[in-house]
Amino acid sequence: MPELLLELFSEEIPARLQRRAAEDLKKAVTNALVDSGLVYESAGAFATPRRLALTVTGLPAASPDTREERKGPKVGAPDKAVEGFLRGAGLGSIDEAKIQSDPKKGDFYVAVIEKKGAPAIEILKDILPKTVQSFPWGKPMRWGSGRLEWVRPLRAVTATFGPEGEEPEIVPFEIDGIATGNQTFGHRFLAPDAIKVRRFDDYVQALEKAKVVLDIDRRKDIIRADARQLAFAQGLELIEDEGLLEEVAGLVEWPVVMMGSFDEAFLSVPEEAIIATIRANQKCFCLRDAATGKLANRFILTSNLVAEDDGKTIVSGNERVIRARLSDAKFFYDTDLATPLADNLPKLENVVFHAKLGTQAERVARIEKLAAEIAPLVGADVTDARRAAQLSKADLPTGMVGEFPELQGLMGRYYALAQGEKPQVAAAIEDHYKPLGPSDRVPTDPVAIAVALADKLDILTGFWAIDEKPTGSKDPYALRRAALGVIRIITENDLRLALNAFVKNGDLLAFFHDRLKVSLRDAGARHDLVDAVISGDSDDILQIVSRVTALGTLLETDDGKALLAGYKRAVNIVVAEEKKDNTAYTGGVDAKALTAPEETELATAIDLARTAVDAKLAADDYAGAVSALAALRAPVDAFFEAVLVNDTDPAIRANRLNLLARLRDTMHLVADFGKVAG
């Protein structure tokens, strides 16, 4: 079957846009094909710095014929209704419509619209230019006198269509003065001449010969493998960086990997600062000594050229730039070290955190106060927590953080240690920002925990106070991340912390509940169990988590499943009878009115379970409380097998309904089983 090959050849497309652009191109074209009746077998999209390419295989030579019956107005309808029907159906007169009869609605007009299928190449001639002209670049540009908006100047369009074994046709259209053809171009420097192409397979092979690797993932594999091999040969290990690898693969069409070096004297600068400098300025990878694990004074660069001098000039140029950038980094580091962190605190008075929440200095004061309150609750020294909170933002005015904001906290730790602060204080300066995401670690030292919780609780309570809450997908202040950070710090450190002591806003507590539900569901917990154990005033995160776990364990057993079924049966009966009697059954059971042995046994079992549940909950043993409920399974089953609840004696009936209400209320001490599915 025929195949489409499309290439949009341009000046350099920014690396960060390439993968998304390729997918957008595939989606736009294939959706339009399907809408036009052209169903295909497969499609693939590719990107290099200078081209977007698309192949669609298994296309039919033409779209199928279609036949549609469009229902119109009743026979005898007003003229305007008939005229509208004729226009919509494309009919010249009502005589071209047929009449159908409906036993209930009478006679009405029906237009039979038949359309002949169109040649695929004619459909492509319409689809492809529209796709290009409406392409969703975030910030497109125009150039010269043209009207086309594209990410960078478009230079050529290749568009061919045809079956295997035949010379494909050029899909004829024009984009802003650029006519389609069957030619592409190789590497800008290594093979710049035009290349005639036919189908996708020979297109890929021709580009490969012209020093262009079309597939970005293959370019990534080449860079990764060659970098690891170069490193291994020198007794080094590559510091893996998937984000940088993606970017570098988007900067080259023919990746050539080389190794350079820098002066060992720069290794006195913290390795994170060196890595950030080399990564940001030269898009190069750093290396570690395989034996010691320490940062090596080597780096990996990726060139887009096969140099005649084996890359010596390219390596030398990169070394020269990196030397200059590392000199700047060393200057920043040495200058920052000479200034005690505490001396930076007055500078925070001139840094606005938020117009309605004050300066960074005011925020630090709030964090310090909160950290001092939290410290005894998490086993941290109050003085250390205060000091760490006081210095938590003190590295923001430093030169290094000004140059690389992503190093905030980390540089504060380095400076604090060098200036004689306690290790736990220094660690808290770095770790109070954590966790920054689901894969980031959480702080584990008590001082860091206190400051991290204080930092996040201050953000949340502050923005709730000024009514700046997340809405829909918008969360400009990362408040969801802050709440999830609090949850992870508490749960992963097994902390018992009552949030109500710090969260005075009911809406904010509900926000924590929502985030906790998301977190537990992501961890595999059943959403109904989460709903069952959370009440409006639940403020102990660890307790909620343990309750969900214990309840889930019970309901995985046969006893638990049977007990849940008995609970639901009991509640359904009570609810139905309360509605019928227009009264509420409150669980007050008259022991003397219990006539059947099964109801006596159930009443005794409920009393024993209630006593045990109360004792276990008082001892904060939720798992024990859940386990105590399991003993109800047998007497509940026996009761429903032998006892008729709606006895003819009104007093016996009411007593049995109260017994079931007492069962319900006892189980509700542990969780709202009414919210449990099953």
XYZ file of C-alpha atoms in Angstrom:
678
model
C 0.000 0.000 0.000
C 1.145 3.599 -0.545
C 3.341 5.471 1.907
C 3.615 9.159 2.750
C 6.974 10.798 3.432
C 6.979 14.365 4.701
C 9.983 16.431 5.757
C 9.955 20.056 6.890
C 13.521 21.322 6.559
C 14.441 24.501 8.432
C 17.067 26.385 10.347
C 17.974 24.985 13.780
C 14.965 23.973 15.872
C 15.561 24.485 19.626
C 16.428 21.149 21.219
C 13.754 21.426 23.900
C 11.015 21.629 21.245
C 12.014 18.819 18.898
C 10.461 15.728 20.466
C 7.144 17.443 21.165
C 7.087 18.958 17.669
C 7.566 15.548 16.055
C 4.664 14.126 18.053
C 2.481 17.157 17.239
C 3.193 16.689 13.535
C 2.244 13.019 13.662
C -0.917 13.696 15.625
C -2.090 16.523 13.366
C -1.526 14.651 10.096
C -2.842 11.257 11.192
C -5.955 12.766 12.791
C -6.677 14.672 9.590
C -6.150 11.521 7.511
C -8.603 9.521 9.601
C -11.149 12.362 9.483
C -10.850 12.266 5.682
C -11.457 8.529 5.559
C -7.849 7.478 5.029
C -7.110 4.780 7.599
C -3.401 3.955 7.870
C -1.323 1.088 9.266
C 1.447 2.901 11.141
C 3.070 6.289 11.533
C 6.408 7.525 12.850
C 7.742 11.003 13.536
C 11.359 12.133 13.858
C 13.327 15.298 14.544
C 16.845 16.629 14.138
C 18.052 20.180 14.699
C 17.139 21.019 11.089
C 14.145 18.887 10.222
C 10.848 17.372 11.256
C 10.042 14.153 9.417
C 6.950 11.984 9.223
C 6.225 8.637 7.612
C 2.743 7.160 7.343
C 2.486 3.644 5.917
C -0.387 1.526 4.697
C -2.464 4.369 3.300
C -5.146 3.544 0.726
C -4.868 5.054 -2.747
C -8.190 6.836 -2.238
C -10.790 7.476 0.402
C -13.886 5.239 0.292
C -17.202 6.245 -1.237
C -19.714 7.344 1.397
C -23.488 7.316 1.612
C -25.400 9.274 4.237
C -29.113 9.588 4.860
C -29.982 12.910 6.437
C -33.418 13.226 8.009
C -35.342 16.390 7.204
C -38.614 18.077 8.202
C -42.095 16.604 7.932
C -43.910 16.699 4.641
C -45.891 19.911 4.607
C -43.475 21.726 6.939
C -43.049 25.523 6.530
C -41.050 26.682 3.521
C -38.207 28.053 5.632
C -37.672 24.677 7.295
C -37.586 22.975 3.901
C -35.187 25.569 2.491
C -32.799 25.114 5.424
C -32.894 21.353 4.944
C -32.094 21.672 1.241
C -29.148 23.985 1.920
C -27.708 21.725 4.582
C -28.054 18.625 2.419
C -26.799 20.318 -0.742
C -29.983 19.573 -2.712
C -31.305 21.753 -5.515
C -34.992 21.052 -4.913
C -37.241 19.005 -2.670
C -37.799 16.627 -5.573
C -34.259 15.315 -5.002
C -35.240 14.119 -1.512
C -37.158 10.950 -0.811
C -40.073 10.540 1.558
C -40.103 8.049 4.413
C -43.025 7.167 6.639
C -43.043 6.708 10.392
C -46.117 5.083 11.984
C -46.032 7.571 14.841
C -44.550 10.736 13.310
C -45.919 10.553 9.789
C -44.114 11.287 6.527
C -40.823 13.183 6.444
C -38.145 14.068 3.927
C -34.810 12.255 3.743
C -31.792 13.384 1.737
C -29.485 10.686 0.463
C -26.022 12.208 0.202
C -23.551 10.139 -1.756
C -19.943 11.188 -2.051
C -17.354 9.610 -4.263
C -14.041 8.901 -2.615
C -11.148 11.215 -3.447
C -7.615 10.234 -4.454
C -5.355 10.172 -1.405
C -2.873 12.538 -3.011
C -5.631 15.141 -3.444
C -6.543 14.805 0.218
C -2.881 15.112 1.228
C -2.533 18.196 -0.944
C -5.180 19.795 1.269
C -4.187 18.363 4.650
C -0.432 18.942 4.671
C -0.272 22.704 4.029
C -3.021 23.297 6.589
C -1.017 21.291 9.134
C 2.087 23.385 8.508
C 0.231 26.694 8.590
C -1.532 25.884 11.871
C 1.364 24.126 13.616
C 1.325 24.759 17.399
C 4.765 26.258 17.971
C 4.814 28.099 21.278
C 6.698 31.137 19.962
C 6.829 31.064 16.158
C 8.581 33.658 14.015
C 8.193 35.259 10.601
C 11.063 36.178 8.312
C 11.534 38.210 5.168
C 8.296 39.248 3.493
C 6.555 35.909 4.091
C 3.451 35.298 6.169
C 4.244 31.798 7.444
C 4.886 31.478 11.164
C 7.404 28.750 11.982
C 9.822 28.199 14.838
C 12.779 29.031 12.579
C 12.944 29.926 8.851
C 11.561 27.075 6.752
C 13.846 26.243 3.819
C 12.364 23.227 2.015
C 9.445 20.791 2.090
C 9.737 17.194 0.951
C 6.431 15.399 0.343
C 6.183 12.126 -1.559
C 3.414 9.555 -1.829
C 3.252 6.237 -3.619
C 3.285 2.447 -3.358
C 6.367 0.356 -2.788
C 8.207 -0.571 -5.985
C 6.982 2.473 -7.892
C 8.346 5.974 -8.253
C 6.366 8.012 -5.735
C 4.564 11.182 -6.703
C 5.375 14.558 -5.217
C 2.387 15.813 -3.230
C 2.007 19.211 -4.915
C 1.482 22.236 -2.698
C 3.263 25.432 -1.767
C 4.043 26.960 1.611
C 4.852 30.652 1.591
C 6.580 30.424 -1.764
C 8.281 27.090 -1.026
C 7.135 24.376 -3.435
C 7.248 20.743 -2.371
C 9.791 18.407 -3.882
C 11.532 15.071 -3.462
C 14.860 16.395 -2.242
C 16.374 16.768 1.180
C 19.752 17.911 2.450
C 22.405 16.225 4.515
C 24.654 17.569 7.272
C 25.163 21.320 7.002
C 28.981 21.029 6.854
C 29.807 17.400 6.172
C 27.345 16.702 3.312
C 25.373 19.837 2.397
C 24.332 18.824 -1.129
C 20.761 18.013 -2.126
C 19.683 14.359 -1.948
C 16.856 12.854 -3.977
C 14.588 10.626 -1.895
C 11.740 8.245 -2.673
C 10.424 6.349 0.321
C 11.165 6.492 4.023
C 13.649 3.598 4.108
C 15.920 5.026 1.432
C 15.425 8.498 2.957
C 16.876 7.275 6.270
C 19.755 5.504 4.532
C 20.528 8.518 2.370
C 20.609 10.788 5.423
C 22.894 8.363 7.244
C 25.339 8.498 4.323
C 25.058 12.286 4.471
C 26.033 12.300 8.166
C 22.555 12.729 9.640
C 21.125 10.359 12.268
C 17.379 10.938 11.985
C 16.148 9.304 15.208
C 16.797 11.361 18.356
C 16.771 8.241 20.547
C 19.447 6.650 18.396
C 21.542 9.821 18.688
C 21.131 9.583 22.449
C 22.259 5.954 22.427
C 25.340 6.852 20.375
C 26.310 9.692 22.720
C 25.711 7.613 25.853
C 27.618 4.571 24.607
C 30.585 6.536 23.242
C 30.792 8.677 26.392
C 30.801 5.625 28.647
C 33.455 3.950 26.515
C 35.717 7.021 26.547
C 35.300 7.312 30.317
C 35.977 3.625 30.929
C 39.185 3.797 28.925
C 40.444 6.457 31.342
C 39.313 4.700 34.528
C 36.400 7.125 34.888
C 32.620 6.919 35.136
C 30.107 9.099 33.327
C 27.821 11.165 35.553
C 24.519 10.280 33.934
C 22.205 13.204 33.135
C 19.127 12.259 31.119
C 17.955 15.842 30.712
C 21.314 16.984 29.379
C 21.519 13.941 27.104
C 18.130 14.794 25.588
C 19.254 18.374 25.014
C 22.622 17.471 23.505
C 21.009 14.929 21.168
C 18.832 17.770 19.936
C 21.860 19.941 19.157
C 23.630 17.586 16.753
C 22.768 15.578 13.659
C 25.991 13.534 13.620
C 27.203 13.109 17.218
C 30.959 12.890 17.751
C 31.969 12.384 21.388
C 35.280 13.705 22.763
C 36.959 14.214 26.145
C 38.503 17.377 27.526
C 40.045 18.414 30.837
C 40.331 21.356 33.208
C 42.809 22.428 35.878
C 42.694 20.258 39.022
C 42.821 23.435 41.122
C 39.148 24.019 40.306
C 38.224 20.834 42.186
C 38.405 22.892 45.391
C 35.005 24.285 44.327
C 32.045 22.095 45.410
C 31.432 19.474 42.764
C 27.777 20.438 42.319
C 28.870 23.946 41.341
C 31.413 22.562 38.860
C 28.829 20.250 37.320
C 26.263 23.056 37.096
C 28.825 25.383 35.478
C 29.970 22.885 32.851
C 26.432 21.708 32.154
C 24.853 25.133 31.828
C 27.576 26.856 29.846
C 28.946 24.149 27.558
C 26.338 21.350 27.642
C 29.065 18.903 28.639
C 28.977 15.844 30.890
C 31.166 15.501 33.962
C 33.044 12.405 35.111
C 34.008 10.656 38.338
C 37.067 8.655 39.250
C 35.837 5.047 39.147
C 38.077 4.065 42.079
C 37.399 6.938 44.490
C 34.018 8.238 43.330
C 35.389 11.778 43.408
C 34.786 14.284 40.636
C 37.489 14.112 37.968
C 38.979 17.070 36.127
C 37.660 15.691 32.844
C 34.498 16.302 30.853
C 32.704 14.836 27.843
C 31.641 17.061 24.958
C 29.530 16.219 21.915
C 30.459 17.787 18.599
C 28.423 17.980 15.401
C 31.563 17.625 13.286
C 34.110 15.034 12.282
C 37.180 17.220 12.625
C 40.288 16.817 10.475
C 42.605 17.192 13.491
C 40.802 14.477 15.514
C 38.939 17.165 17.385
C 41.925 18.858 19.029
C 40.732 22.330 18.093
C 37.173 21.634 19.235
C 38.357 20.199 22.559
C 40.742 23.101 23.079
C 37.966 25.621 22.447
C 35.676 23.958 24.970
C 38.478 23.762 27.525
C 39.138 27.469 27.122
C 35.493 28.396 27.722
C 35.136 25.992 30.655
C 38.304 27.352 32.247
C 36.840 30.862 32.126
C 33.502 29.735 33.545
C 35.118 27.735 36.344
C 37.276 30.733 37.185
C 34.045 32.690 37.685
C 32.623 29.884 39.831
C 35.748 29.777 41.988
C 35.608 33.535 42.423
C 31.975 33.342 43.526
C 32.752 30.497 45.924
C 35.781 32.151 47.520
C 33.957 35.462 47.857
C 30.893 33.821 49.380
C 33.008 31.860 51.855
C 34.596 35.061 53.125
C 31.188 36.387 54.182
C 29.515 34.680 57.175
C 26.031 33.492 56.294
C 24.545 35.476 59.159
C 25.893 38.668 57.559
C 23.608 38.043 54.593
C 20.441 38.183 56.700
C 19.975 41.981 56.458
C 19.979 41.630 52.659
C 16.856 39.478 52.892
C 14.941 42.523 54.122
C 15.182 43.913 50.595
C 13.990 40.707 48.894
C 10.211 40.481 48.501
C 8.856 36.974 48.897
C 5.293 37.960 47.964
C 3.595 41.336 47.937
C 0.998 40.167 50.483
C 3.321 37.970 52.554
C 6.255 40.296 53.050
C 9.983 39.947 52.566
C 12.227 36.922 52.794
C 13.410 38.264 56.150
C 9.846 38.227 57.487
C 9.360 34.739 56.098
C 12.554 33.534 57.819
C 11.246 34.920 61.117
C 8.024 32.951 60.701
C 9.912 29.759 59.800
C 12.165 30.202 62.854
C 9.149 30.512 65.162
C 7.425 27.486 63.615
C 10.585 25.376 63.665
C 11.001 26.067 67.388
C 7.426 24.859 68.008
C 7.851 21.736 65.875
C 11.329 20.787 67.143
C 10.269 19.156 70.467
C 7.575 17.192 68.620
C 10.097 15.576 66.244
C 12.995 15.108 68.673
C 15.062 18.088 67.493
C 17.077 20.500 69.610
C 15.176 23.792 69.695
C 18.314 25.965 69.596
C 19.668 24.093 66.575
C 16.306 24.274 64.830
C 16.152 28.025 65.414
C 19.665 28.515 64.076
C 19.044 26.375 61.000
C 15.791 28.203 60.264
C 17.522 31.555 60.745
C 20.176 30.635 58.156
C 17.868 28.657 55.847
C 17.651 31.410 53.227
C 20.972 33.093 53.947
C 22.623 31.715 50.820
C 20.097 33.398 48.506
C 22.135 36.642 48.258
C 25.389 34.764 47.513
C 27.110 35.019 44.167
C 26.989 31.294 43.497
C 23.242 30.982 44.105
C 22.687 34.146 42.097
C 24.420 32.456 39.164
C 22.859 29.012 39.726
C 19.558 29.303 41.642
C 19.160 25.516 41.561
C 22.053 25.328 44.077
C 20.169 27.184 46.819
C 20.323 25.313 50.099
C 23.158 23.136 48.862
C 25.604 26.040 48.805
C 24.244 27.153 52.147
C 25.270 23.776 53.566
C 28.799 24.102 52.158
C 29.207 27.643 53.512
C 27.741 26.734 56.912
C 30.108 23.787 57.374
C 33.129 25.835 56.271
C 32.138 28.605 58.702
C 31.882 26.312 61.726
C 28.144 25.721 62.026
C 26.994 22.403 63.499
C 26.635 19.574 60.950
C 22.934 19.184 61.707
C 22.373 22.916 61.188
C 24.257 22.839 57.883
C 22.360 19.758 56.725
C 19.033 21.419 57.545
C 19.906 24.436 55.391
C 20.089 22.138 52.376
C 17.396 19.634 53.291
C 14.647 22.037 54.348
C 13.679 22.401 50.662
C 13.180 18.662 50.297
C 11.423 16.726 48.951
C 11.205 18.606 45.659
C 9.303 15.818 43.924
C 8.116 12.232 44.243
C 11.565 10.818 43.505
C 13.444 13.183 45.822
C 14.537 12.020 49.263
C 12.987 13.408 52.437
C 15.000 14.868 55.326
C 15.623 12.398 58.144
C 17.639 14.381 60.707
C 15.316 15.876 63.366
C 16.602 19.439 62.898
C 16.138 19.246 59.131
C 12.690 17.742 59.627
C 11.646 20.614 61.894
C 12.831 23.306 59.481
C 11.469 21.527 56.391
C 8.031 21.191 57.961
C 8.128 24.797 59.132
C 9.082 26.015 55.664
C 6.271 24.134 53.936
C 3.620 24.873 56.553
C 4.487 28.576 56.363
C 4.028 28.537 52.580
C 0.694 26.742 52.832
C -0.811 28.722 55.699
C 0.432 31.981 54.168
C -1.067 31.473 50.737
C -4.294 30.132 52.213
C -4.504 33.265 54.358
C -4.361 35.511 51.276
C -6.692 33.211 49.308
C -4.090 32.183 46.728
C -5.047 28.527 46.420
C -4.397 26.094 43.566
C -7.190 26.039 41.008
C -7.613 23.257 38.466
C -4.261 22.599 36.857
C -2.821 25.933 37.989
C -0.524 25.879 40.995
C 2.004 28.716 40.495
C 3.380 28.523 44.033
C 3.746 24.698 44.062
C 1.372 24.350 47.018
C 0.400 20.795 46.076
C 4.073 19.861 46.147
C 4.464 21.509 49.556
C 1.527 19.579 51.009
C 2.786 16.293 49.583
C 6.197 17.154 51.039
C 4.685 17.526 54.509
C 2.875 14.213 54.087
C 6.005 12.367 52.956
C 8.161 13.828 55.735
C 5.610 12.740 58.343
C 4.900 9.261 56.971
C 8.433 8.282 55.973
C 9.787 9.365 59.372
C 6.877 7.779 61.329
C 5.987 11.081 62.995
C 2.887 11.669 65.081
C 2.081 15.295 64.475
C -1.305 16.953 64.925
C -1.652 19.332 61.995
C -4.460 21.242 63.689
C -1.839 22.786 65.959
C -0.374 24.553 62.921
C -3.184 24.525 60.362
C -6.031 26.652 61.658
C -7.903 26.711 58.355
C -10.445 23.963 57.714
C -10.087 24.373 53.949
C -6.347 23.838 54.226
C -6.856 20.687 56.301
C -9.234 19.439 53.602
C -6.511 20.204 51.051
C -4.128 17.985 53.020
C -6.781 15.263 52.993
C -7.073 15.508 49.207
C -3.287 15.341 48.761
C -3.092 12.390 51.151
C -5.760 10.566 49.154
C -3.726 11.114 45.987
C -0.560 9.928 47.720
C -2.180 6.787 49.123
C -3.891 5.952 45.856
C -0.568 6.334 44.042
C 0.894 3.901 46.568
C -1.810 1.358 45.728
C -4.313 1.995 48.531
C -8.012 1.670 47.728
C -9.680 5.060 47.444
C -12.761 3.861 49.314
C -10.676 2.852 52.327
C -9.067 6.292 52.410
C -12.512 7.909 52.397
C -13.668 5.511 55.107
C -11.012 6.484 57.646
C -10.735 10.240 57.001
C -13.153 12.530 58.788
C -13.379 16.297 58.487
C -11.148 16.884 61.526
C -8.603 14.100 60.920
C -5.257 15.820 61.422
C -2.865 12.962 62.216
C -1.379 11.934 58.870
C 0.459 8.889 60.190
C -2.664 7.682 61.966
C -4.711 7.957 58.764
C -2.103 5.956 56.851
C -1.945 3.248 59.509
C -5.742 3.037 59.582
C -5.938 2.580 55.820
C -3.301 -0.152 56.019
C -5.011 -1.975 58.891
C -8.448 -1.715 57.315
C -7.121 -2.988 54.009
C -5.521 -5.946 55.770
C -8.828 -6.858 57.452
C -10.860 -6.602 54.259
C -8.467 -8.892 52.404
C -9.442 -11.733 54.756
C -12.561 -13.881 54.519
C -13.636 -12.647 57.969
C -13.318 -9.066 56.838
C -15.285 -9.583 53.644
C -18.040 -11.430 55.472
C -18.162 -8.809 58.234
C -18.474 -6.026 55.640
C -21.346 -7.880 53.988
C -23.041 -8.293 57.375
C -22.526 -4.608 58.177
C -24.088 -3.502 54.913
C -27.037 -5.846 55.432
C -27.556 -4.518 58.943
C -27.341 -0.872 57.888
C -29.698 -1.381 54.958
C -32.281 -2.915 57.269
C -31.938 -0.152 59.873
C -32.118 2.640 57.287
C -35.180 1.125 55.627
C -37.013 0.618 58.907
C -36.077 4.091 60.219
C -37.560 5.583 57.086
C -40.706 3.482 57.412
C -41.096 4.138 61.153
C -40.021 7.782 60.922
C -37.749 7.253 63.907
C -34.064 6.750 64.623
C -32.662 3.587 66.206
C -29.855 4.708 68.495
C -28.372 1.405 69.611
C -29.919 1.176 73.070
C -30.393 -2.576 73.553
C -32.592 -4.111 76.271
C -30.812 -7.327 77.296
C -34.026 -8.722 78.805
C -35.822 -8.432 75.456
C -33.264 -10.653 73.674
C -35.137 -13.908 73.056
C -33.058 -15.880 70.543
C -29.630 -17.263 71.554
C -28.086 -15.854 68.347
C -29.119 -12.284 69.173
C -27.854 -12.700 72.731
C -24.516 -13.915 71.390
C -24.348 -10.994 68.971
C -25.140 -8.479 71.708
C -22.405 -9.952 73.907
C -19.923 -9.966 71.013
C -20.714 -6.327 70.204
C -20.194 -5.282 73.830
C -16.883 -7.149 73.989
C -15.762 -5.716 70.655
C -16.779 -2.205 71.700
C -14.780 -2.472 74.935
C -11.772 -3.821 73.050
C -12.016 -1.173 70.321
C -12.240 1.637 72.880
C -9.193 0.303 74.717
C -7.166 -0.209 71.535
C -7.998 3.232 70.172
C -7.116 4.810 73.530
C -3.760 3.047 73.313
C -3.388 4.275 69.729
C -3.436 0.683 68.504
C -5.571 1.036 65.423
C -4.518 -2.327 64.004
C -5.669 -3.920 67.270
C -8.982 -2.100 67.045
C -9.511 -3.367 63.513
C -8.587 -6.874 64.612
C -11.145 -6.684 67.424
C -13.896 -6.175 64.859
C -12.964 -9.434 63.118
C -14.410 -11.341 66.102
C -17.884 -10.101 65.109
C -17.925 -12.059 61.864
C -19.266 -15.373 63.288
C -22.034 -13.949 65.542
C -23.178 -11.594 62.756
C -23.443 -14.515 60.320
C -25.296 -16.623 62.900
C -27.705 -13.787 63.691
C -28.785 -13.299 60.085
C -29.150 -17.043 59.526
C -31.395 -17.637 62.538
C -33.086 -14.376 63.523
C -35.971 -12.539 61.871
C -35.391 -8.862 62.554
C -38.933 -7.714 61.801
C -40.603 -9.824 64.451
C -44.381 -9.523 64.869
C -43.821 -8.301 68.428
C -43.065 -4.548 68.102
C -40.853 -4.507 71.198
C -38.717 -7.428 70.009
C -38.486 -5.868 66.520
C -37.376 -2.487 67.918
C -34.807 -4.149 70.175
C -33.325 -6.093 67.256
C -33.131 -2.940 65.136
C -31.328 -1.222 68.011
C -28.969 -4.199 68.159
C -28.104 -3.736 64.476
C -27.708 0.001 65.038
C -25.283 -0.787 67.876
C -23.312 -3.034 65.491
C -23.156 -0.161 63.000
C -22.058 2.366 65.620
C -19.395 0.045 67.021
C -17.869 -0.499 63.591
C -18.026 3.253 62.927
C -15.667 3.769 65.855
C -12.997 2.317 63.571
C -14.081 3.546 60.136
C -17.107 4.546 58.125
C -17.732 1.142 56.565
C -20.568 2.667 54.569
C -17.934 4.218 52.289
C -16.210 0.890 51.658
C -17.027 -0.707 48.325
C -18.083 -4.336 48.210
